[in-house]
Amino acid sequence: MRTSYHEELNSVLDHLVHMADLVEIAIREASEALLTADLGRAEAVITNDAQLDQMHEELEYQCLSLLALQAPVAGELRTIVSAIRVVFELARMGDLAAHIAKIARLRYPAHAVPERFEPNFREMAEIAEKVIDVARLSLLERDAQGARTLATIDAKMDGLRRDHFTEIFREGSDIDVEGAVDVALLGRYFERFSDHAVAVGRRVIYIITGEVPEGVDWPNA
Amino acid sequence: MRTSYHEELNSVLDHLVHMADLVEIAIREASEALLTADLGRAEAVITNDAQLDQMHEELEYQCLSLLALQAPVAGELRTIVSAIRVVFELARMGDLAAHIAKIARLRYPAHAVPERFEPNFREMAEIAEKVIDVARLSLLERDAQGARTLATIDAKMDGLRRDHFTEIFREGSDIDVEGAVDVALLGRYFERFSDHAVAVGRRVIYIITGEVPEGVDWPNA
């Protein structure tokens, strides 16, 4: 019985890693759809998001069943409760990738991102892929040290978003209203995506060490 | 021991109701600060948000302690696990109220909301106050029926947000870039606020009935 319980606990963590894989694909494809105005890619991200929502429901149910049937304590309790939160964060990250894809679809065949913002969004896309990759690896390898690097990477995302506003509101800027609104919302989605990765990292640190790490604020941007 | 356990479980729910009270004040004050360009009000909302974040940490810890020490089953397990989620949703709602207040502060002494959008945002503010009030009452009175009305109210919020885009992108619209960006982001914050209230309602329904209600989608906008 205990063995099968531990197997199930490990299976939850494996499923989280798999879910993180899918989120990584989603944000990469959404970014590519956005930056190349690729309608097919955008549609695929939007369609595939249902799978992440389904995994959210199933994994949460699995965690609740484990809580109910096994009455875990200490580290195991911490793992299961944290897994519930991680699965939620990952599902939200999938939603945000789908939001990005939806803006790409809305503007197709035009590019949603005004040309001069492309390098900035290319960087945002790279950071988004980086944070989910680091979060996934920290889950896979139970690596608190890796998870701790997420806040630093996330700070770069916040910087890129500040650059948007500087450019949009710059005197003499000739950005049109549609472009400005798209940049503002897309920037928000990438920024939130990164925030959720930081939150995953915090949970991984909590699972491994049992302590809420000092100096890492909850993302509230 | 059992009595004190039940007392503690009730105290968690009471704290959630109290937290919902504070969120209701936060969104009312943030909306008022926004619509009247009231800097003092905006500052107060931003400052008070720390209290909600503090409650988030404390209540989550209290729930985890209950799980660890009492190994609850069935309805009690459901309540505690749901409470963890509700406390998270309420804290996010507080963050969103603070985001709204921050835009009011950023534009002060000017009004962030362009004049022609004021009636729309007045309605959004009313709906935001309504959804947190309904969510709070459903928690207070353990009222699944009340919680079920939230999705319908939330649909109005989504409609108001769609109206933004129609107006912003209307041919001949003379809205400036700054106004358009503020409207787009503020609209997003109000819309998400309402989504989180729907999520609270879903958890209340789950606590009371044990079933995830059909026909009420998880908010993913």
CSV table of C-alpha atoms in Angstrom, one decimal:
chain,number,residue,atom,x,y,z
A,1,MET,CA,0.0,0.0,0.0
A,2,ARG,CA,2.7,2.5,0.9
A,3,THR,CA,4.7,1.6,-2.2
A,4,SER,CA,1.7,2.2,-4.4
A,5,TYR,CA,1.1,5.5,-2.6
A,6,HIS,CA,4.7,6.6,-3.2
A,7,GLU,CA,4.4,5.5,-6.8
A,8,GLU,CA,1.3,7.7,-7.1
A,9,LEU,CA,3.0,10.6,-5.5
A,10,ASN,CA,5.9,10.3,-8.0
A,11,SER,CA,3.4,9.9,-10.8
A,12,VAL,CA,1.8,13.3,-9.8
A,13,LEU,CA,5.3,14.9,-10.0
A,14,ASP,CA,5.9,13.2,-13.4
A,15,HIS,CA,2.6,14.5,-14.7
A,16,LEU,CA,3.6,18.0,-13.6
A,17,VAL,CA,6.8,17.7,-15.5
A,18,HIS,CA,4.9,16.5,-18.6
A,19,MET,CA,2.4,19.4,-18.2
A,20,ALA,CA,5.4,21.8,-18.0
A,21,ASP,CA,6.6,20.3,-21.3
A,22,LEU,CA,3.3,21.1,-22.9
A,23,VAL,CA,3.4,24.6,-21.6
A,24,GLU,CA,6.9,25.1,-23.0
A,25,ILE,CA,5.7,24.0,-26.4
A,26,ALA,CA,2.6,26.2,-26.1
A,27,ILE,CA,4.6,29.4,-25.3
A,28,ARG,CA,7.2,28.7,-28.0
A,29,GLU,CA,4.5,28.1,-30.6
A,30,ALA,CA,2.5,31.0,-29.5
A,31,SER,CA,5.5,33.3,-29.7
A,32,GLU,CA,6.4,32.0,-33.1
A,33,ALA,CA,2.8,32.4,-34.4
A,34,LEU,CA,2.9,36.0,-33.0
A,35,LEU,CA,6.2,37.0,-34.5
A,36,THR,CA,5.7,35.4,-37.9
A,37,ALA,CA,1.9,35.9,-38.2
A,38,ASP,CA,1.4,32.1,-38.6
A,39,LEU,CA,-2.3,31.4,-38.4
A,40,GLY,CA,-2.0,27.6,-38.4
A,41,ARG,CA,0.4,27.7,-35.5
A,42,ALA,CA,-1.8,30.1,-33.6
A,43,GLU,CA,-4.9,27.9,-34.1
A,44,ALA,CA,-2.9,24.9,-32.9
A,45,VAL,CA,-1.9,26.6,-29.6
A,46,ILE,CA,-5.5,27.6,-29.0
A,47,THR,CA,-6.9,24.1,-29.7
A,48,ASN,CA,-4.2,22.4,-27.6
A,49,ASP,CA,-4.9,24.5,-24.6
A,50,ALA,CA,-8.0,22.3,-23.9
A,51,GLN,CA,-5.6,19.5,-23.1
A,52,LEU,CA,-3.8,21.5,-20.4
A,53,ASP,CA,-7.2,22.4,-18.9
A,54,GLN,CA,-8.1,18.8,-18.9
A,55,MET,CA,-4.8,17.8,-17.2
A,56,HIS,CA,-5.5,20.6,-14.6
A,57,GLU,CA,-8.8,19.0,-13.7
A,58,GLU,CA,-7.4,15.4,-13.6
A,59,LEU,CA,-4.3,16.2,-11.6
A,60,GLU,CA,-6.1,18.3,-9.1
A,61,TYR,CA,-8.6,15.4,-8.6
A,62,GLN,CA,-5.7,12.9,-8.3
A,63,CYS,CA,-4.1,15.2,-5.6
A,64,LEU,CA,-7.4,15.5,-3.7
A,65,SER,CA,-7.8,11.8,-3.8
A,66,LEU,CA,-4.4,11.2,-2.4
A,67,LEU,CA,-5.1,13.7,0.4
A,68,ALA,CA,-8.4,12.0,1.2
A,69,LEU,CA,-7.2,8.4,1.0
A,70,GLN,CA,-3.7,8.6,2.4
A,71,ALA,CA,-3.9,11.4,5.0
A,72,PRO,CA,-0.2,12.3,4.2
A,73,VAL,CA,1.9,14.2,6.7
A,74,ALA,CA,5.1,16.4,6.6
A,75,GLY,CA,6.9,16.3,3.3
A,76,GLU,CA,4.3,14.3,1.5
A,77,LEU,CA,1.5,16.6,2.5
A,78,ARG,CA,3.7,19.5,1.4
A,79,THR,CA,4.3,17.9,-1.9
A,80,ILE,CA,0.6,17.2,-2.7
A,81,VAL,CA,-0.7,20.6,-1.6
A,82,SER,CA,2.1,22.3,-3.6
A,83,ALA,CA,1.3,20.1,-6.6
A,84,ILE,CA,-2.3,21.4,-6.5
A,85,ARG,CA,-0.9,25.0,-6.7
A,86,VAL,CA,1.7,24.1,-9.4
A,87,VAL,CA,-0.9,22.5,-11.6
A,88,PHE,CA,-3.0,25.7,-11.3
A,89,GLU,CA,0.0,27.9,-12.2
A,90,LEU,CA,0.8,25.7,-15.2
A,91,ALA,CA,-2.7,25.8,-16.5
A,92,ARG,CA,-2.7,29.6,-16.2
A,93,MET,CA,0.5,29.7,-18.2
A,94,GLY,CA,-1.2,27.6,-20.9
A,95,ASP,CA,-4.1,30.1,-20.9
A,96,LEU,CA,-1.7,33.0,-21.4
A,97,ALA,CA,0.0,31.3,-24.3
A,98,ALA,CA,-3.5,30.8,-25.8
A,99,HIS,CA,-4.2,34.5,-25.3
A,100,ILE,CA,-1.1,35.4,-27.2
A,101,ALA,CA,-2.0,33.1,-30.0
A,102,LYS,CA,-5.5,34.7,-30.1
A,103,ILE,CA,-4.1,38.1,-30.7
A,104,ALA,CA,-1.9,36.7,-33.4
A,105,ARG,CA,-5.1,35.1,-35.0
A,106,LEU,CA,-7.1,38.3,-34.6
A,107,ARG,CA,-4.5,40.4,-36.5
A,108,TYR,CA,-3.7,37.8,-39.2
A,109,PRO,CA,-2.6,38.3,-42.0
A,110,ALA,CA,-1.1,41.4,-40.4
A,111,HIS,CA,1.5,41.2,-37.7
A,112,ALA,CA,0.2,42.1,-34.3
A,113,VAL,CA,3.6,43.3,-33.1
A,114,PRO,CA,4.6,46.6,-34.6
A,115,GLU,CA,7.9,46.2,-36.4
A,116,ARG,CA,10.0,48.3,-34.0
A,117,PHE,CA,8.8,46.2,-31.0
A,118,GLU,CA,9.8,42.9,-32.6
A,119,PRO,CA,13.3,42.6,-31.1
A,120,ASN,CA,11.7,43.4,-27.7
A,121,PHE,CA,9.1,40.7,-28.1
A,122,ARG,CA,11.7,38.2,-29.4
A,123,GLU,CA,13.5,38.7,-26.1
A,124,MET,CA,10.3,38.3,-24.1
A,125,ALA,CA,9.6,35.1,-26.0
A,126,GLU,CA,13.1,33.8,-25.2
A,127,ILE,CA,12.7,34.7,-21.5
A,128,ALA,CA,9.3,33.0,-21.4
A,129,GLU,CA,10.7,29.9,-22.8
A,130,LYS,CA,13.6,30.1,-20.4
A,131,VAL,CA,11.5,30.5,-17.3
A,132,ILE,CA,9.2,27.5,-18.1
A,133,ASP,CA,12.3,25.4,-18.9
A,134,VAL,CA,14.0,26.3,-15.6
A,135,ALA,CA,10.7,25.6,-13.7
A,136,ARG,CA,10.3,22.3,-15.5
A,137,LEU,CA,13.9,21.2,-14.8
A,138,SER,CA,13.6,22.2,-11.1
A,139,LEU,CA,10.5,20.0,-10.9
A,140,LEU,CA,12.2,17.1,-12.7
A,141,GLU,CA,15.4,17.2,-10.7
A,142,ARG,CA,13.9,18.4,-7.5
A,143,ASP,CA,16.4,21.3,-7.8
A,144,ALA,CA,15.7,24.2,-5.4
A,145,GLN,CA,18.9,25.9,-6.5
A,146,GLY,CA,17.6,26.1,-10.1
A,147,ALA,CA,14.2,27.3,-8.9
A,148,ARG,CA,15.9,30.2,-7.0
A,149,THR,CA,17.2,31.6,-10.3
A,150,LEU,CA,13.7,32.3,-11.6
A,151,ALA,CA,13.2,35.6,-9.8
A,152,THR,CA,16.3,37.0,-11.5
A,153,ILE,CA,15.3,35.9,-14.9
A,154,ASP,CA,11.8,37.3,-14.3
A,155,ALA,CA,13.3,40.7,-13.5
A,156,LYS,CA,14.5,40.9,-17.1
A,157,MET,CA,10.9,40.4,-18.3
A,158,ASP,CA,9.7,43.2,-16.1
A,159,GLY,CA,12.4,45.4,-17.6
A,160,LEU,CA,11.3,44.6,-21.1
A,161,ARG,CA,7.8,45.5,-20.3
A,162,ARG,CA,8.8,48.8,-18.9
A,163,ASP,CA,10.6,49.5,-22.2
A,164,HIS,CA,7.2,49.1,-23.9
A,165,PHE,CA,5.7,51.9,-22.0
A,166,THR,CA,8.7,54.2,-22.5
A,167,GLU,CA,8.5,53.6,-26.2
A,168,ILE,CA,4.7,53.8,-26.5
A,169,PHE,CA,4.5,57.1,-24.6
A,170,ARG,CA,7.7,58.6,-26.0
A,171,GLU,CA,7.2,62.1,-27.3
A,172,GLY,CA,7.0,61.9,-31.1
A,173,SER,CA,6.1,58.2,-31.0
A,174,ASP,CA,4.0,57.4,-34.1
A,175,ILE,CA,2.6,54.1,-32.9
A,176,ASP,CA,-1.1,53.8,-33.7
A,177,VAL,CA,-3.8,53.0,-31.2
A,178,GLU,CA,-4.2,49.4,-32.3
A,179,GLY,CA,-0.5,48.7,-32.1
A,180,ALA,CA,-0.2,50.3,-28.7
A,181,VAL,CA,-3.1,48.3,-27.3
A,182,ASP,CA,-1.7,45.0,-28.7
A,183,VAL,CA,1.8,45.8,-27.2
A,184,ALA,CA,0.3,46.6,-23.8
A,185,LEU,CA,-1.8,43.5,-23.6
A,186,LEU,CA,0.8,41.1,-25.1
A,187,GLY,CA,3.4,42.5,-22.7
A,188,ARG,CA,1.0,41.9,-19.9
A,189,TYR,CA,0.5,38.3,-21.0
A,190,PHE,CA,4.3,37.6,-21.3
A,191,GLU,CA,4.9,39.3,-17.9
A,192,ARG,CA,2.2,37.2,-16.2
A,193,PHE,CA,3.5,34.0,-17.8
A,194,SER,CA,6.9,34.7,-16.2
A,195,ASP,CA,5.3,35.6,-12.8
A,196,HIS,CA,3.5,32.2,-12.8
A,197,ALA,CA,6.9,30.4,-13.5
A,198,VAL,CA,8.3,32.2,-10.5
A,199,ALA,CA,5.4,31.0,-8.4
A,200,VAL,CA,6.0,27.4,-9.6
A,201,GLY,CA,9.7,27.8,-8.5
A,202,ARG,CA,8.6,29.0,-5.1
A,203,ARG,CA,6.5,25.9,-4.7
A,204,VAL,CA,9.3,23.7,-5.8
A,205,ILE,CA,11.6,25.3,-3.2
A,206,TYR,CA,8.9,24.7,-0.6
A,207,ILE,CA,8.5,21.1,-1.6
A,208,ILE,CA,12.2,20.4,-1.3
A,209,THR,CA,13.2,22.6,1.7
A,210,GLY,CA,9.9,23.0,3.5
A,211,GLU,CA,10.6,26.7,3.8
A,212,VAL,CA,9.1,29.6,1.9
A,213,PRO,CA,12.3,31.3,0.6
A,214,GLU,CA,13.2,34.7,1.9
A,215,GLY,CA,13.8,37.5,-0.5
A,216,VAL,CA,11.6,36.0,-3.2
A,217,ASP,CA,8.4,38.0,-3.3
A,218,TRP,CA,5.2,36.4,-4.4
A,219,PRO,CA,4.7,37.8,-7.9
A,220,ASN,CA,1.9,40.3,-7.7
A,221,ALA,CA,2.6,42.4,-10.8
B,1,MET,CA,-10.1,18.0,20.3
B,2,ARG,CA,-12.8,17.6,17.7
B,3,THR,CA,-14.6,20.6,18.9
B,4,SER,CA,-11.6,22.8,18.7
B,5,TYR,CA,-10.9,21.4,15.2
B,6,HIS,CA,-14.4,22.3,14.1
B,7,GLU,CA,-14.0,25.7,15.6
B,8,GLU,CA,-10.8,26.2,13.7
B,9,LEU,CA,-12.4,25.1,10.5
B,10,ASN,CA,-15.2,27.7,11.0
B,11,SER,CA,-12.6,30.3,11.9
B,12,VAL,CA,-11.0,29.7,8.5
B,13,LEU,CA,-14.3,30.3,6.8
B,14,ASP,CA,-14.9,33.4,8.9
B,15,HIS,CA,-11.5,34.7,7.9
B,16,LEU,CA,-12.3,34.2,4.3
B,17,VAL,CA,-15.5,36.2,4.7
B,18,HIS,CA,-13.5,38.9,6.4
B,19,MET,CA,-10.9,38.8,3.6
B,20,ALA,CA,-13.8,39.2,1.0
B,21,ASP,CA,-15.0,42.2,3.0
B,22,LEU,CA,-11.6,43.8,2.6
B,23,VAL,CA,-11.5,43.0,-1.2
B,24,GLU,CA,-14.9,44.6,-1.6
B,25,ILE,CA,-13.6,47.8,0.1
B,26,ALA,CA,-10.5,47.6,-2.1
B,27,ILE,CA,-12.3,47.4,-5.4
B,28,ARG,CA,-14.8,50.1,-4.4
B,29,GLU,CA,-12.1,52.5,-3.3
B,30,ALA,CA,-9.9,51.7,-6.3
B,31,SER,CA,-12.8,52.3,-8.7
B,32,GLU,CA,-13.7,55.6,-6.9
B,33,ALA,CA,-10.0,56.7,-7.0
B,34,LEU,CA,-10.0,55.9,-10.7
B,35,LEU,CA,-13.2,57.6,-11.6
B,36,THR,CA,-12.6,60.7,-9.5
B,37,ALA,CA,-8.8,60.9,-9.9
B,38,ASP,CA,-8.5,60.8,-6.1
B,39,LEU,CA,-4.8,60.3,-5.2
B,40,GLY,CA,-5.3,59.8,-1.5
B,41,ARG,CA,-7.8,57.0,-2.1
B,42,ALA,CA,-5.5,55.4,-4.7
B,43,GLU,CA,-2.6,55.4,-2.2
B,44,ALA,CA,-4.7,53.9,0.5
B,45,VAL,CA,-5.8,51.0,-1.7
B,46,ILE,CA,-2.1,50.3,-2.7
B,47,THR,CA,-0.9,50.4,0.9
B,48,ASN,CA,-3.8,48.3,2.3
B,49,ASP,CA,-3.1,45.5,-0.3
B,50,ALA,CA,-0.2,44.4,1.9
B,51,GLN,CA,-2.7,43.4,4.5
B,52,LEU,CA,-4.5,41.1,2.1
B,53,ASP,CA,-1.2,39.5,1.1
B,54,GLN,CA,-0.4,39.0,4.7
B,55,MET,CA,-3.8,37.3,5.3
B,56,HIS,CA,-3.1,35.1,2.3
B,57,GLU,CA,0.1,33.8,3.8
B,58,GLU,CA,-1.5,33.3,7.3
B,59,LEU,CA,-4.6,31.6,6.1
B,60,GLU,CA,-2.8,29.3,3.8
B,61,TYR,CA,-0.5,28.3,6.6
B,62,GLN,CA,-3.5,27.8,8.9
B,63,CYS,CA,-5.1,25.5,6.3
B,64,LEU,CA,-1.9,23.5,5.8
B,65,SER,CA,-1.6,23.1,9.6
B,66,LEU,CA,-5.2,21.8,9.7
B,67,LEU,CA,-4.5,19.3,6.9
B,68,ALA,CA,-1.3,18.1,8.6
B,69,LEU,CA,-2.6,17.9,12.2
B,70,GLN,CA,-6.1,16.7,11.6
B,71,ALA,CA,-6.0,14.5,8.5
B,72,PRO,CA,-9.5,15.6,7.6
B,73,VAL,CA,-11.7,13.5,5.3
B,74,ALA,CA,-14.7,14.0,3.0
B,75,GLY,CA,-16.5,17.4,3.5
B,76,GLU,CA,-13.9,18.8,5.8
B,77,LEU,CA,-11.0,17.9,3.5
B,78,ARG,CA,-13.0,19.5,0.7
B,79,THR,CA,-13.5,22.7,2.7
B,80,ILE,CA,-9.9,23.1,3.7
B,81,VAL,CA,-8.5,22.4,0.2
B,82,SER,CA,-11.1,24.8,-1.3
B,83,ALA,CA,-10.3,27.4,1.3
B,84,ILE,CA,-6.6,27.4,0.1
B,85,ARG,CA,-7.8,28.1,-3.4
B,86,VAL,CA,-10.3,30.8,-2.3
B,87,VAL,CA,-7.7,32.6,-0.3
B,88,PHE,CA,-5.5,32.7,-3.3
B,89,GLU,CA,-8.3,34.0,-5.5
B,90,LEU,CA,-9.2,36.7,-3.0
B,91,ALA,CA,-5.5,37.8,-2.7
B,92,ARG,CA,-5.4,38.1,-6.5
B,93,MET,CA,-8.5,40.2,-6.5
B,94,GLY,CA,-6.8,42.5,-4.0
B,95,ASP,CA,-3.8,42.7,-6.3
B,96,LEU,CA,-6.0,43.7,-9.2
B,97,ALA,CA,-7.7,46.4,-7.2
B,98,ALA,CA,-4.2,47.7,-6.4
B,99,HIS,CA,-3.3,47.6,-10.1
B,100,ILE,CA,-6.3,49.8,-10.9
B,101,ALA,CA,-5.3,52.2,-8.1
B,102,LYS,CA,-1.8,52.3,-9.5
B,103,ILE,CA,-3.0,53.5,-12.9
B,104,ALA,CA,-5.1,56.1,-11.2
B,105,ARG,CA,-2.0,57.3,-9.3
B,106,LEU,CA,0.1,57.2,-12.4
B,107,ARG,CA,-2.2,59.6,-14.3
B,108,TYR,CA,-3.0,61.9,-11.4
B,109,PRO,CA,-4.0,64.7,-11.5
B,110,ALA,CA,-5.5,63.8,-14.9
B,111,HIS,CA,-8.2,61.1,-15.2
B,112,ALA,CA,-6.9,57.8,-16.5
B,113,VAL,CA,-10.3,56.9,-18.0
B,114,PRO,CA,-11.1,59.0,-21.1
B,115,GLU,CA,-14.4,60.8,-20.6
B,116,ARG,CA,-16.4,58.8,-23.1
B,117,PHE,CA,-15.4,55.6,-21.3
B,118,GLU,CA,-16.6,56.7,-17.9
B,119,PRO,CA,-20.1,55.3,-18.0
B,120,ASN,CA,-18.7,52.0,-19.2
B,121,PHE,CA,-16.1,51.9,-16.3
B,122,ARG,CA,-18.8,53.0,-13.8
B,123,GLU,CA,-20.7,49.9,-14.9
B,124,MET,CA,-17.6,47.7,-14.6
B,125,ALA,CA,-17.0,49.1,-11.1
B,126,GLU,CA,-20.6,48.2,-10.1
B,127,ILE,CA,-20.3,44.7,-11.5
B,128,ALA,CA,-17.0,44.2,-9.7
B,129,GLU,CA,-18.5,45.3,-6.4
B,130,LYS,CA,-21.5,43.0,-7.1
B,131,VAL,CA,-19.5,39.9,-7.8
B,132,ILE,CA,-17.3,40.2,-4.7
B,133,ASP,CA,-20.4,40.9,-2.7
B,134,VAL,CA,-22.2,37.8,-4.0
B,135,ALA,CA,-19.1,35.7,-3.5
B,136,ARG,CA,-18.8,37.0,0.1
B,137,LEU,CA,-22.4,36.3,0.9
B,138,SER,CA,-22.2,32.8,-0.7
B,139,LEU,CA,-19.3,32.1,1.7
B,140,LEU,CA,-21.0,33.6,4.7
B,141,GLU,CA,-24.3,31.8,4.2
B,142,ARG,CA,-22.8,28.6,2.6
B,143,ASP,CA,-25.2,29.4,-0.3
B,144,ALA,CA,-24.5,27.4,-3.5
B,145,GLN,CA,-27.5,28.9,-5.2
B,146,GLY,CA,-26.1,32.4,-4.8
B,147,ALA,CA,-22.7,31.3,-6.0
B,148,ARG,CA,-24.3,29.9,-9.2
B,149,THR,CA,-25.4,33.4,-10.2
B,150,LEU,CA,-21.9,34.6,-10.5
B,151,ALA,CA,-21.2,33.3,-14.0
B,152,THR,CA,-24.2,35.3,-15.3
B,153,ILE,CA,-23.1,38.5,-13.7
B,154,ASP,CA,-19.6,37.9,-15.0
B,155,ALA,CA,-20.9,37.6,-18.6
B,156,LYS,CA,-21.9,41.3,-18.4
B,157,MET,CA,-18.4,42.2,-17.5
B,158,ASP,CA,-17.1,40.4,-20.5
B,159,GLY,CA,-19.7,42.3,-22.6
B,160,LEU,CA,-18.5,45.7,-21.3
B,161,ARG,CA,-14.9,44.8,-22.1
B,162,ARG,CA,-15.9,43.9,-25.7
B,163,ASP,CA,-17.5,47.3,-25.9
B,164,HIS,CA,-14.1,48.8,-25.2
B,165,PHE,CA,-12.5,47.3,-28.2
B,166,THR,CA,-15.4,48.2,-30.4
B,167,GLU,CA,-15.0,51.8,-29.4
B,168,ILE,CA,-11.2,51.9,-29.4
B,169,PHE,CA,-10.9,50.5,-32.9
B,170,ARG,CA,-14.0,52.2,-34.3
B,171,GLU,CA,-13.3,54.0,-37.5
B,172,GLY,CA,-12.9,57.7,-36.8
B,173,SER,CA,-12.2,57.1,-33.1
B,174,ASP,CA,-10.1,60.0,-31.8
B,175,ILE,CA,-8.9,58.2,-28.7
B,176,ASP,CA,-5.2,58.8,-28.1
B,177,VAL,CA,-2.6,56.1,-27.5
B,178,GLU,CA,-2.3,56.7,-23.8
B,179,GLY,CA,-6.1,56.5,-23.3
B,180,ALA,CA,-6.4,53.4,-25.4
B,181,VAL,CA,-3.6,51.6,-23.4
B,182,ASP,CA,-5.2,52.6,-20.1
B,183,VAL,CA,-8.6,51.4,-21.2
B,184,ALA,CA,-7.2,48.1,-22.5
B,185,LEU,CA,-5.3,47.4,-19.2
B,186,LEU,CA,-8.0,48.6,-16.8
B,187,GLY,CA,-10.6,46.6,-18.7
B,188,ARG,CA,-8.4,43.5,-18.3
B,189,TYR,CA,-8.0,44.1,-14.6
B,190,PHE,CA,-11.7,44.5,-14.0
B,191,GLU,CA,-12.5,41.5,-16.2
B,192,ARG,CA,-9.9,39.3,-14.3
B,193,PHE,CA,-11.3,40.5,-11.0
B,194,SER,CA,-14.7,39.2,-12.0
B,195,ASP,CA,-13.2,35.9,-13.3
B,196,HIS,CA,-11.6,35.3,-9.9
B,197,ALA,CA,-15.0,35.9,-8.2
B,198,VAL,CA,-16.5,33.3,-10.4
B,199,ALA,CA,-13.7,30.9,-9.4
B,200,VAL,CA,-14.5,31.6,-5.7
B,201,GLY,CA,-18.1,30.8,-6.4
B,202,ARG,CA,-17.2,27.5,-8.0
B,203,ARG,CA,-15.2,26.6,-4.9
B,204,VAL,CA,-18.1,27.5,-2.6
B,205,ILE,CA,-20.4,25.3,-4.7
B,206,TYR,CA,-17.8,22.5,-4.4
B,207,ILE,CA,-17.5,22.9,-0.6
B,208,ILE,CA,-21.3,22.7,-0.2
B,209,THR,CA,-22.3,20.1,-2.8
B,210,GLY,CA,-19.1,18.2,-3.4
B,211,GLU,CA,-19.6,18.5,-7.1
B,212,VAL,CA,-17.9,20.7,-9.6
B,213,PRO,CA,-20.9,22.4,-11.2
B,214,GLU,CA,-21.7,21.6,-14.8
B,215,GLY,CA,-22.0,24.4,-17.3
B,216,VAL,CA,-19.9,26.8,-15.3
B,217,ASP,CA,-16.6,27.0,-17.1
B,218,TRP,CA,-13.4,27.8,-15.3
B,219,PRO,CA,-12.6,31.3,-16.1
B,220,ASN,CA,-9.8,31.3,-18.6
B,221,ALA,CA,-10.2,34.7,-20.2
